[in-house]
Coordinates of C-alpha atoms (C1' of nucleotides) in Angstrom, one line a residue:
Chain A
M1 CA 8.1 10.2 8.8
L2 CA 6.2 7.2 7.6
R3 CA 7.8 4.9 5.2
G4 CA 5.7 1.8 5.7
M5 CA 4.6 -0.1 2.7
P6 CA 1.3 1.3 1.4
E7 CA -1.0 -1.6 1.8
G8 CA -4.3 -1.1 3.7
H9 CA -2.7 -0.9 7.1
T10 CA -0.6 2.2 6.1
I11 CA -3.7 4.0 4.8
H12 CA -5.7 3.4 8.0
R13 CA -2.8 4.4 10.1
L14 CA -2.4 7.6 8.2
A15 CA -6.1 8.3 8.6
R16 CA -5.8 7.9 12.3
L17 CA -2.6 10.1 12.6
H18 CA -4.0 12.8 10.3
R19 CA -7.3 12.9 12.2
A20 CA -5.3 13.6 15.4
A21 CA -3.2 16.2 13.7
L22 CA -5.7 18.3 11.9
T23 CA -9.4 17.4 12.0
G24 CA -11.7 20.1 13.4
T25 CA -9.3 22.8 12.4
T26 CA -8.8 25.2 9.6
V27 CA -6.2 24.0 7.1
A28 CA -3.9 25.8 4.7
V29 CA -3.7 23.7 1.5
S30 CA -1.1 24.1 -1.1
S31 CA 0.8 22.3 -3.9
P32 CA 4.4 23.3 -4.1
Q33 CA 4.9 21.0 -7.1
G34 CA 1.9 22.7 -8.8
R35 CA 0.2 19.6 -10.1
F36 CA -2.6 20.0 -7.6
A37 CA -2.6 23.8 -7.5
E38 CA -6.3 24.2 -8.6
G39 CA -7.6 21.7 -6.2
A40 CA -5.5 23.1 -3.4
A41 CA -7.0 26.6 -4.0
V42 CA -10.5 25.2 -3.6
L43 CA -9.7 23.6 -0.2
D44 CA -7.4 26.2 1.2
G45 CA -8.6 27.8 4.4
R46 CA -11.5 25.4 4.9
R47 CA -12.1 23.2 8.0
L48 CA -11.0 19.6 7.8
D49 CA -14.0 17.7 9.3
T50 CA -13.3 13.9 8.8
I51 CA -10.9 11.5 7.1
D52 CA -12.1 8.1 5.9
A53 CA -9.9 5.2 4.9
I54 CA -11.3 2.5 2.6
G55 CA -9.0 -0.2 1.4
K56 CA -6.0 1.7 0.0
H57 CA -8.0 4.9 -0.5
L58 CA -8.2 8.1 1.6
F59 CA -11.0 10.6 1.6
Y60 CA -10.4 14.0 3.4
R61 CA -13.7 15.8 3.9
F62 CA -13.7 19.6 4.3
S63 CA -16.6 22.0 5.1
D64 CA -18.4 23.3 2.0
A65 CA -16.0 21.7 -0.5
P66 CA -15.6 18.5 -2.5
A67 CA -13.8 15.6 -0.8
L68 CA -10.1 15.1 -1.4
H69 CA -9.3 11.6 -2.7
I70 CA -5.8 10.3 -2.3
H71 CA -4.3 7.0 -3.4
L72 CA -0.6 6.4 -2.7
G73 CA 0.0 3.8 -5.3
L74 CA 3.4 2.2 -5.3
F75 CA 5.4 5.4 -4.7
G76 CA 3.2 7.8 -2.7
K77 CA 4.5 8.9 0.7
F78 CA 3.1 11.1 3.4
R79 CA 5.4 12.7 5.9
T80 CA 4.4 14.6 9.0
V81 CA 6.5 17.7 9.9
R82 CA 6.0 19.5 13.2
G83 CA 7.2 22.7 14.6
V84 CA 7.9 26.2 13.3
D85 CA 11.5 25.5 12.5
A86 CA 10.8 22.7 10.1
A87 CA 12.4 22.9 6.7
P88 CA 10.0 24.0 3.9
P89 CA 8.5 21.2 1.7
G90 CA 10.5 20.1 -1.3
E91 CA 9.6 21.2 -4.8
Q92 CA 8.3 17.7 -5.6
T93 CA 5.7 17.9 -2.8
R94 CA 2.3 17.4 -4.4
L95 CA 0.2 18.5 -1.5
V96 CA 0.7 20.2 1.9
L97 CA -2.0 20.3 4.5
A98 CA -0.8 22.8 7.2
G99 CA -2.4 23.8 10.5
R100 CA -2.1 23.6 14.2
Q101 CA -2.7 20.4 16.1
P102 CA -5.8 20.9 18.3
R103 CA -4.3 19.1 21.2
D104 CA -1.4 21.3 21.9
D105 CA -1.5 24.0 19.2
T106 CA 1.7 22.6 17.6
P107 CA 2.2 23.6 14.0
V108 CA 1.8 20.5 11.8
R109 CA 2.4 19.9 8.1
L110 CA 1.2 16.8 6.2
Q111 CA 3.3 16.5 3.1
L112 CA 2.4 14.2 0.2
S113 CA 4.7 13.2 -2.7
G114 CA 4.4 10.7 -5.5
P115 CA 0.8 9.7 -5.2
T116 CA -1.1 7.9 -7.9
A117 CA -4.2 10.0 -7.1
C118 CA -4.5 13.4 -5.4
E119 CA -7.8 14.9 -6.7
L120 CA -11.0 16.5 -5.8
C121 CA -13.8 14.0 -5.8
D122 CA -17.6 14.6 -6.1
P123 CA -20.1 12.1 -4.6
A124 CA -20.5 10.3 -7.9
A125 CA -16.8 9.8 -8.3
E126 CA -16.5 8.5 -4.8
A127 CA -19.4 6.1 -5.3
A128 CA -17.6 4.8 -8.4
I129 CA -14.5 4.2 -6.4
R130 CA -16.4 2.5 -3.6
A131 CA -18.2 0.3 -6.1
R132 CA -14.8 -1.1 -7.1
L133 CA -13.9 -2.1 -3.6
G134 CA -14.7 -5.4 -1.8
P135 CA -14.9 -5.8 2.0
D136 CA -12.0 -4.2 3.9
P137 CA -10.6 -6.3 6.8
L138 CA -9.8 -3.0 8.7
D139 CA -13.4 -1.9 8.5
P140 CA -15.2 -3.2 11.7
R141 CA -18.5 -3.2 9.8
C142 CA -17.1 -5.8 7.3
E143 CA -17.4 -9.5 8.0
A144 CA -16.0 -12.7 6.7
S145 CA -19.4 -13.5 5.1
A146 CA -18.9 -10.6 2.6
F147 CA -15.5 -12.0 1.7
L148 CA -16.9 -15.5 1.2
A149 CA -19.6 -14.0 -1.0
T150 CA -17.1 -12.4 -3.3
L151 CA -15.0 -15.6 -3.5
A152 CA -18.1 -17.6 -4.4
R153 CA -18.3 -15.7 -7.7
R154 CA -14.8 -16.6 -8.8
R155 CA -12.7 -19.4 -10.0
A156 CA -9.2 -17.9 -10.1
A157 CA -6.3 -18.8 -7.9
I158 CA -6.6 -17.4 -4.3
G159 CA -3.2 -15.7 -4.8
Q160 CA -4.7 -13.8 -7.7
V161 CA -8.0 -13.0 -6.0
L162 CA -6.3 -11.5 -2.9
L163 CA -4.7 -8.7 -5.0
D164 CA -8.1 -7.9 -6.6
Q165 CA -9.4 -4.9 -4.7
R166 CA -13.0 -5.8 -5.8
A167 CA -12.7 -9.0 -4.0
I168 CA -11.1 -7.7 -0.8
A169 CA -9.8 -4.2 -0.3
G170 CA -6.5 -3.2 1.3
V171 CA -4.5 -6.4 0.8
G172 CA -1.2 -6.0 -1.1
N173 CA 1.7 -8.2 -2.2
V174 CA 3.2 -8.6 1.3
Y175 CA 0.0 -9.5 3.1
R176 CA -1.0 -11.8 0.3
A177 CA 2.1 -13.9 0.6
E178 CA 2.3 -13.9 4.4
A179 CA -1.4 -14.6 5.0
L180 CA -1.4 -17.6 2.6
F181 CA 1.7 -18.9 4.3
L182 CA 0.2 -18.6 7.8
E183 CA -2.9 -20.4 6.6
G184 CA -0.9 -23.2 4.8
V185 CA -2.6 -22.4 1.5
H186 CA -0.7 -22.5 -1.7
P187 CA -1.2 -19.3 -3.8
D188 CA -2.2 -21.3 -6.9
T189 CA -5.1 -23.0 -5.2
P190 CA -8.3 -22.3 -7.1
V191 CA -10.8 -20.6 -4.8
T192 CA -13.3 -23.2 -5.8
A193 CA -11.1 -25.8 -4.0
L194 CA -11.1 -23.9 -0.7
S195 CA -13.5 -24.8 2.1
A196 CA -15.7 -22.1 3.7
R197 CA -13.8 -22.8 6.9
T198 CA -10.5 -22.1 5.2
C199 CA -11.8 -18.9 3.6
T200 CA -13.2 -17.7 7.0
S201 CA -9.9 -18.4 8.6
L202 CA -8.0 -16.5 5.9
W203 CA -10.2 -13.5 6.3
Q204 CA -9.7 -13.6 10.1
R205 CA -5.9 -13.9 9.5
L206 CA -5.9 -10.8 7.3
V207 CA -8.0 -8.9 9.9
T208 CA -5.4 -9.8 12.6
L209 CA -2.3 -9.0 10.4
L210 CA -3.6 -5.7 9.0
T211 CA -4.8 -4.6 12.4
A212 CA -1.3 -5.2 13.9
G213 CA 0.2 -3.4 10.9
A214 CA -2.1 -0.4 11.3
R215 CA -1.1 -0.1 14.9
S216 CA 2.6 -0.5 14.5
G217 CA 3.1 1.0 11.1
R218 CA 5.1 -1.9 9.7
I219 CA 4.4 -5.5 8.6
V220 CA 5.7 -8.1 11.0
T221 CA 4.1 -11.5 10.5
V222 CA 6.7 -13.8 12.0
A223 CA 5.8 -15.2 15.4
P224 CA 8.3 -14.8 18.2
A225 CA 8.9 -18.5 18.3
D226 CA 10.0 -18.4 14.6
R227 CA 12.6 -15.6 14.9
P228 CA 15.5 -14.5 17.1
G229 CA 14.5 -13.0 20.4
G230 CA 15.5 -9.7 21.7
G231 CA 14.3 -6.2 21.0
R232 CA 13.1 -4.7 17.8
V233 CA 12.4 -7.1 15.0
R234 CA 15.0 -6.7 12.3
R235 CA 13.8 -6.2 8.7
E236 CA 15.1 -9.5 7.6
D237 CA 13.2 -11.3 10.3
A238 CA 9.8 -9.7 9.7
H239 CA 8.4 -12.0 7.0
Y240 CA 8.0 -15.8 6.4
V241 CA 8.1 -15.8 2.6
Y242 CA 7.8 -12.3 1.1
R243 CA 11.0 -11.5 -0.8
R244 CA 12.7 -14.6 0.6
A245 CA 13.1 -16.6 -2.6
G246 CA 15.8 -19.2 -2.2
L247 CA 16.1 -18.8 1.5
P248 CA 15.1 -21.7 3.9
C249 CA 11.6 -21.7 5.3
R250 CA 11.6 -20.6 9.0
R251 CA 9.4 -23.6 9.8
C252 CA 10.5 -26.5 7.6
A253 CA 13.8 -25.3 6.0
E254 CA 12.6 -26.0 2.5
A255 CA 13.6 -23.3 0.0
I256 CA 11.1 -20.5 -0.5
R257 CA 9.9 -20.2 -4.1
A258 CA 8.8 -17.2 -6.1
W259 CA 6.8 -16.9 -9.4
P260 CA 4.5 -14.4 -11.0
L261 CA 0.9 -14.5 -10.1
G262 CA -1.6 -11.7 -10.8
G263 CA 1.1 -9.6 -12.3
R264 CA 3.4 -9.6 -9.3
P265 CA 5.8 -12.0 -7.7
V266 CA 4.2 -14.3 -5.2
Y267 CA 6.2 -16.3 -2.6
A268 CA 5.5 -19.6 -0.9
C269 CA 7.0 -22.6 0.9
T270 CA 5.7 -25.7 -0.9
G271 CA 6.5 -27.7 2.2
C272 CA 4.1 -25.7 4.4
Q273 CA 1.7 -24.8 1.5
P274 CA 1.0 -28.0 -0.5
P275 CA 0.5 -27.3 -4.2
P276 CA -3.1 -28.0 -5.4
Chain B
dC1 C1' 27.4 8.8 -10.3
dT2 C1' 23.6 5.9 -12.9
dA3 C1' 20.6 1.7 -13.0
dT4 C1' 17.3 -0.9 -10.9
dG5 C1' 13.3 -2.3 -8.8
dA6 C1' 9.5 -1.9 -5.2
dT7 C1' 4.5 -2.1 -1.8
dG8 C1' -0.4 -0.4 -6.9
dG9 C1' -3.4 0.0 -10.4
dA10 C1' -5.4 2.1 -14.6
dA11 C1' -5.1 2.3 -19.4
dA12 C1' -3.8 0.6 -23.6
dC13 C1' -3.5 -3.4 -26.7
Chain C
dT1 C1' -1.4 -9.4 -20.9
dT2 C1' 1.6 -5.6 -21.3
dT3 C1' 2.8 -0.7 -20.6
dC4 C1' 3.1 3.2 -18.2
dC5 C1' 3.1 6.4 -14.4
dC6 C1' 4.6 8.2 -9.9
dT7 C1' 9.4 8.6 -6.3
dC8 C1' 13.2 7.1 -3.8
dA9 C1' 16.3 3.6 -1.3
dT10 C1' 19.7 0.7 -2.6
dA11 C1' 23.0 -1.8 -5.6
dG12 C1' 26.6 -1.5 -8.5
dC13 C1' 30.3 0.8 -11.1

DNA sequence: CTATGATGGAAAC
DNA sequence: TTTCCCTCATAGC
């Protein structure tokens, strides 16, 4: 089961896992909850050809059918269930994609609950979604220059801009806080006060962090030198500032602060991230 | 057991 | 800028 926080890394990881599980095969599609019953009937029995991840959005493409658009939002979760003995999906399951894994013919079910969006999506609707998305650090075709271009049109605080999916797609509240800490940039800094060099470095930092998250399935930003050694990183050692208000900074021991920015709490160490 | 809040974002004012 | 929706782990009684 995947319970990673649904920022862009989770979405790209799901795309990769779901491709391995079901693309190229015929898929049984259902909606035990019933809220996607009509759409499921349209897709049921068709071949799943490709899955695209863009920012926090997923597009499942079936032969001779509209695309399936999924956005997890804050509460959405996918779980993967394998084997014939697996318990049936719960009644709150919005969507089930069931088939056999091409690699070994294992029965696989992908079960979705609580999504913000689970809908059929024609090309015009998909174009509208894409038009609202800035460059995605997890898309190898996207470059820092595209991010700099979006920043050049803005004056808001960088901490606000990073949550705006039109400016950069896939960053959420954890990566916002952690990337700004690692770059030594205070969230309230207006983007107009940032150098091109700093913006480029911030983009590259997000590429690195999101890539690691998509690989591992969790967000660990703290370098080994800044946390206890040993095996698996504990939850409380995974972040520098996110959800650590009042605790000492791992680098300078100053108390981490939290305040609302862009509608959500942001976290920073004013010792390591000088206020503007 | 119920209350709370969380990673997101669109719609309503 | 605030409200609302979606689900579930965790905190508190």
